Coordinates of C-alpha atoms in Angstrom, one line a residue:
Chain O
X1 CA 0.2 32.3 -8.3
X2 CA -2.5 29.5 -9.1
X3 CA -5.9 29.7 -8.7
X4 CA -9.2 27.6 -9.9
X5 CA -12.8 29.3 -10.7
X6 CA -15.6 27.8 -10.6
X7 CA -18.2 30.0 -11.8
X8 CA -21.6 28.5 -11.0
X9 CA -22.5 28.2 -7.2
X10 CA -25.2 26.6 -7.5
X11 CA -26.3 24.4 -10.8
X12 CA -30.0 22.9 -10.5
X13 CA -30.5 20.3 -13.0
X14 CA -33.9 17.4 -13.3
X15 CA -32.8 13.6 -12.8
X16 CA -31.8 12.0 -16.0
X17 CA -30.3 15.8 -17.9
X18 CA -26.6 15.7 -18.2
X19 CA -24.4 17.4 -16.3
X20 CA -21.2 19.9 -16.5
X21 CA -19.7 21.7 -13.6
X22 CA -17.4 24.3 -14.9
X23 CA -13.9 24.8 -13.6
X24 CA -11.0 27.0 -15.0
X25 CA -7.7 27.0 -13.4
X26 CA -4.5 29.9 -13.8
X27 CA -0.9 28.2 -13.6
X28 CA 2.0 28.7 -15.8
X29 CA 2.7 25.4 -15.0
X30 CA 1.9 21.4 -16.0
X31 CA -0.7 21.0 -12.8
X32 CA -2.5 18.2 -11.4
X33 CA -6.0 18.8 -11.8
X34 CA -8.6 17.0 -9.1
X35 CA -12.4 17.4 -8.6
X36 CA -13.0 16.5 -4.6
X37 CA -16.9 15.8 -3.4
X38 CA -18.6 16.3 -0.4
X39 CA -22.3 14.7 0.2
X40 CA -24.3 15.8 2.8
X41 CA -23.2 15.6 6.4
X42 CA -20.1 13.4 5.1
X43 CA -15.8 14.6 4.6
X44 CA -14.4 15.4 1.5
X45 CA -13.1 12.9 -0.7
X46 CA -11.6 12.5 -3.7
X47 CA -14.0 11.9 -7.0
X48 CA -11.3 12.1 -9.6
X49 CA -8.0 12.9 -11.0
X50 CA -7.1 13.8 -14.5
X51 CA -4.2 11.6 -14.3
X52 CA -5.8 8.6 -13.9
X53 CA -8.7 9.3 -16.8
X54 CA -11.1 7.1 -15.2
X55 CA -14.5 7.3 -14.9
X56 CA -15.7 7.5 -11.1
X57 CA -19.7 7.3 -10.2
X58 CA -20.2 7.8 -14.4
X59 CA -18.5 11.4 -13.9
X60 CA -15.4 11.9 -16.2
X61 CA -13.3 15.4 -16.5
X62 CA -10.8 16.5 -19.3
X63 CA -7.9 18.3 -18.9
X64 CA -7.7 21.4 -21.4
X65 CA -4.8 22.8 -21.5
X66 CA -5.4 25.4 -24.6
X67 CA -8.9 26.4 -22.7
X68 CA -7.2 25.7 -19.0
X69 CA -10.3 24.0 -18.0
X70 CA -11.2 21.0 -16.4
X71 CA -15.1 20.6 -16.8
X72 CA -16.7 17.8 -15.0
X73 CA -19.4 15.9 -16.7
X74 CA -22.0 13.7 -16.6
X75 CA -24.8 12.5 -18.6
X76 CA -27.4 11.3 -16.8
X77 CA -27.5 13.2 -13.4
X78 CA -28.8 10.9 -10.3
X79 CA -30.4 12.5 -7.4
X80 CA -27.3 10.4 -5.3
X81 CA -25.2 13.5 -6.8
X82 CA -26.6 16.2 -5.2
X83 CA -23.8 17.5 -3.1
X84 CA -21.4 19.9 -3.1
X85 CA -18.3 19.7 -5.5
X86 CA -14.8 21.0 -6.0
X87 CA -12.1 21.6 -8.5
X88 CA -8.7 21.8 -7.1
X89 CA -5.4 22.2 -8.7
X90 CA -1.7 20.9 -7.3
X91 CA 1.2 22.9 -9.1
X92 CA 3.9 20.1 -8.6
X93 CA 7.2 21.3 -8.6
X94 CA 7.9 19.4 -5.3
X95 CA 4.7 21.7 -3.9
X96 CA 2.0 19.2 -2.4
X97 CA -0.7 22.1 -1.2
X98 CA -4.3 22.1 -3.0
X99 CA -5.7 25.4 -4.3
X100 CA -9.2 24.5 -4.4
X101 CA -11.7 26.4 -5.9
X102 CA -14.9 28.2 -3.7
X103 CA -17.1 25.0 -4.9
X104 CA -20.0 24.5 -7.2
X105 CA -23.6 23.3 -5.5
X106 CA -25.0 20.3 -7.8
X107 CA -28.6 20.0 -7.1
X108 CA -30.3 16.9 -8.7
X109 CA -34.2 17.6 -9.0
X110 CA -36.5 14.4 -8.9
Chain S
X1 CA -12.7 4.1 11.7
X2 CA -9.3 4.0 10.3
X3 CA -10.1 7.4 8.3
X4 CA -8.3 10.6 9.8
X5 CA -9.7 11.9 12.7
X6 CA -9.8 15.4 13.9
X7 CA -10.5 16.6 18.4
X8 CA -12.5 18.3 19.2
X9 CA -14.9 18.7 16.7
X10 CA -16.4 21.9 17.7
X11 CA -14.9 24.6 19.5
X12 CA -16.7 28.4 20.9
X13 CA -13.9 30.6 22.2
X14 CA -13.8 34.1 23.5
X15 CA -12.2 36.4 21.4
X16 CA -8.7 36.6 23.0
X17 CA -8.5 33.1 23.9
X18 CA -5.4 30.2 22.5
X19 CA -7.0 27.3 21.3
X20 CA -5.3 24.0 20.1
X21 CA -6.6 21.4 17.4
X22 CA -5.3 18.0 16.9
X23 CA -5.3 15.6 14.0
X24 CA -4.6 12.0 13.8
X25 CA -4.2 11.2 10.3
X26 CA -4.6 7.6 8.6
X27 CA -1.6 5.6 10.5
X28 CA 0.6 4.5 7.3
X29 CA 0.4 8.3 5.7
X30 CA 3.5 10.5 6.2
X31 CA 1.9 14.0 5.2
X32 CA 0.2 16.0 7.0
X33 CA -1.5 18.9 5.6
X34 CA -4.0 21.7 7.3
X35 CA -6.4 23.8 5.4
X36 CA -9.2 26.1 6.7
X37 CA -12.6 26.8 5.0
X38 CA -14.7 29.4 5.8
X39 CA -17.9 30.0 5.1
X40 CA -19.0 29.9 0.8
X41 CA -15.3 29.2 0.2
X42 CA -13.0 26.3 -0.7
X43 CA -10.5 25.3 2.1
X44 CA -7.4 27.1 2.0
X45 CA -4.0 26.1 2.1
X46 CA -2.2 26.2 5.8
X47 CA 0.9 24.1 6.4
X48 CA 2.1 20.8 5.0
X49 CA 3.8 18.1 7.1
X50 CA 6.3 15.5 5.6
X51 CA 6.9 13.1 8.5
X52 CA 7.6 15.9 11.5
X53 CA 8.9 18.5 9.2
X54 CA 7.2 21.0 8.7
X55 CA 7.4 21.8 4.6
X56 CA 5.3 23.8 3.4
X57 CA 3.5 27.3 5.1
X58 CA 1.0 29.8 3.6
X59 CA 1.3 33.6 4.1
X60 CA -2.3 32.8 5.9
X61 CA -0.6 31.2 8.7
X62 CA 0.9 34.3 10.5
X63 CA 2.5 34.6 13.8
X64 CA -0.4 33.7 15.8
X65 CA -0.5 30.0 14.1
X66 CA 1.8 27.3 15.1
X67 CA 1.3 23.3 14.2
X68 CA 3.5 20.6 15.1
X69 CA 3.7 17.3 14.5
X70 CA 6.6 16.3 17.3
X71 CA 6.6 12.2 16.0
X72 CA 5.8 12.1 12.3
X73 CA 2.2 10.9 13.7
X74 CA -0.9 13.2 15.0
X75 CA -0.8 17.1 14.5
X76 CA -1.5 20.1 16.5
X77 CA -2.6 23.6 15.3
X78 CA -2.5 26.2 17.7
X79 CA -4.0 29.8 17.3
X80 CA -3.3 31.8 19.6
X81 CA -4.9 35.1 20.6
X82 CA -8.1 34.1 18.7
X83 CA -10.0 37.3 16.5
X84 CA -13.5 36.6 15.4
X85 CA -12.0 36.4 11.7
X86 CA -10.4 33.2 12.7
X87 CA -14.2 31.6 12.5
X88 CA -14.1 28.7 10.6
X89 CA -13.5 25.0 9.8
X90 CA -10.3 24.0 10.2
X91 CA -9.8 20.8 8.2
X92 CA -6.7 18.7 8.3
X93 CA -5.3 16.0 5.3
X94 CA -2.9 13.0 5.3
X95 CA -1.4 11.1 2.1
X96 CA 0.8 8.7 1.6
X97 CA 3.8 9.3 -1.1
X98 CA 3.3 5.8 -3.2
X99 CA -0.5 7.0 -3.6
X100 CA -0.1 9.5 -6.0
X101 CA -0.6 12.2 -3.3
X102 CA -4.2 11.2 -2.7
X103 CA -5.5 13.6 0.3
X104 CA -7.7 12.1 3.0
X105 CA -9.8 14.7 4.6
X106 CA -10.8 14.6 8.5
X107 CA -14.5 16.2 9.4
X108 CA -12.9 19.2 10.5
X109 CA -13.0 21.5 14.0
X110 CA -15.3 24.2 13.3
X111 CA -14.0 27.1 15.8
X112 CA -16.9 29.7 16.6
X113 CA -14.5 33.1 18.4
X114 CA -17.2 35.2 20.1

């Protein structure tokens, strides 16, 4: 079975520091690796894929596949991130269900 | 707003009670997908929807879950005979399959079982 840790609840960082929020993922497999955010009072949405290797909001994320980790970083955190944040991980294998991970607290201090 | 929507948004229910949730996902996407979140947690699998099939289920959803999507459009998700471990938000997904499986989220119905 699959699953995605991410072992920090809460990460407190000061405007300006960079950033990593830690994910690890289980899966035998070749998975599809997301980070999803949600801001304040808002519905989750997509930040980024590791498929697509972009760069979303300055964010960027690197699939490991010797370390199984998918680390989302940062380097200049803006108080605008401060939300909630999660890794989530889709097997494939003609299986379409996200197994997200219990989420990651980014707080950006002024 | 042409985003997915999800009625009603709030729900308290007696312990005991059925309730049903419905989703209306963004009008081009043919999956369907419903996940619950509770409370320090990341949402959780359900059911998936391709069109009005019914694809995928987890071993969460037991007997007292049902969802249906009768057209290949909006989704219900029926629980019935509530229990207070039911308590959470129950957030429902659509994608489309040329979009590289991108999942739209609704706001989720958070159900309160007294």
């Amino acid at each position: 079975a699959q699953r995605v840790t991410q072992p920090e609840k809460l990460l407190s960082v000061f405007k300006g520091a960079p950033v990593e929020l830690k994910c690890n993922y289980s899966y035998s497999g070749s998975p599809e690796l997301f980070w999803y955010v949600q801001y304040s009072r808002q519905r989750l949405q997509l930040l980024l894929r590791h498929i697509s290797r972009e760069s979303i909001k300055g964010f960027t994320a690197d699939l490991n596949k010797g370390e199984t980790s998918f680390h989302l970083k940062k380097p200049f955190a803006q108080e605008e991130d401060s939300a909630m944040y999660y890794c989530a991980l889709r097997s494939g294998a003609g299986s379409y269900q996200l197994t997200f991970g219990k989420g990651t607290k980014l707080s950006v201090i002024p | 707003d042409t985003g997915v929507s999800q009625d009603p948004r709030h729900k308290i229910t007696k312990r005991g009670q059925n309730v049903t949730f419905r989703c209306d996902p963004i009008s081009e996407h043919n999956r369907l997908y419903w996940y619950r979140q509770t409370l320090g947690q990341g949402p959780e699998f359900l059911t998936y929807f391709q069109n009005e099939a019914q694809l995928e289920k987890s071993r969460l959803l037991s007997d007292r879950f049902s969802a249906e999507r009768p057209k290949g459009s909006f989704s219900t998700l029926e629980i019935q005979r509530t229990e207070q471990g039911d308590s959470a938000m129950y957030l429902c997904a659509s994608s489309w399959t040329g979009d590289r499986n991108e999942q739209y989220f609704g706001p989720g119905t958070r159900l309160t079982v007294t």
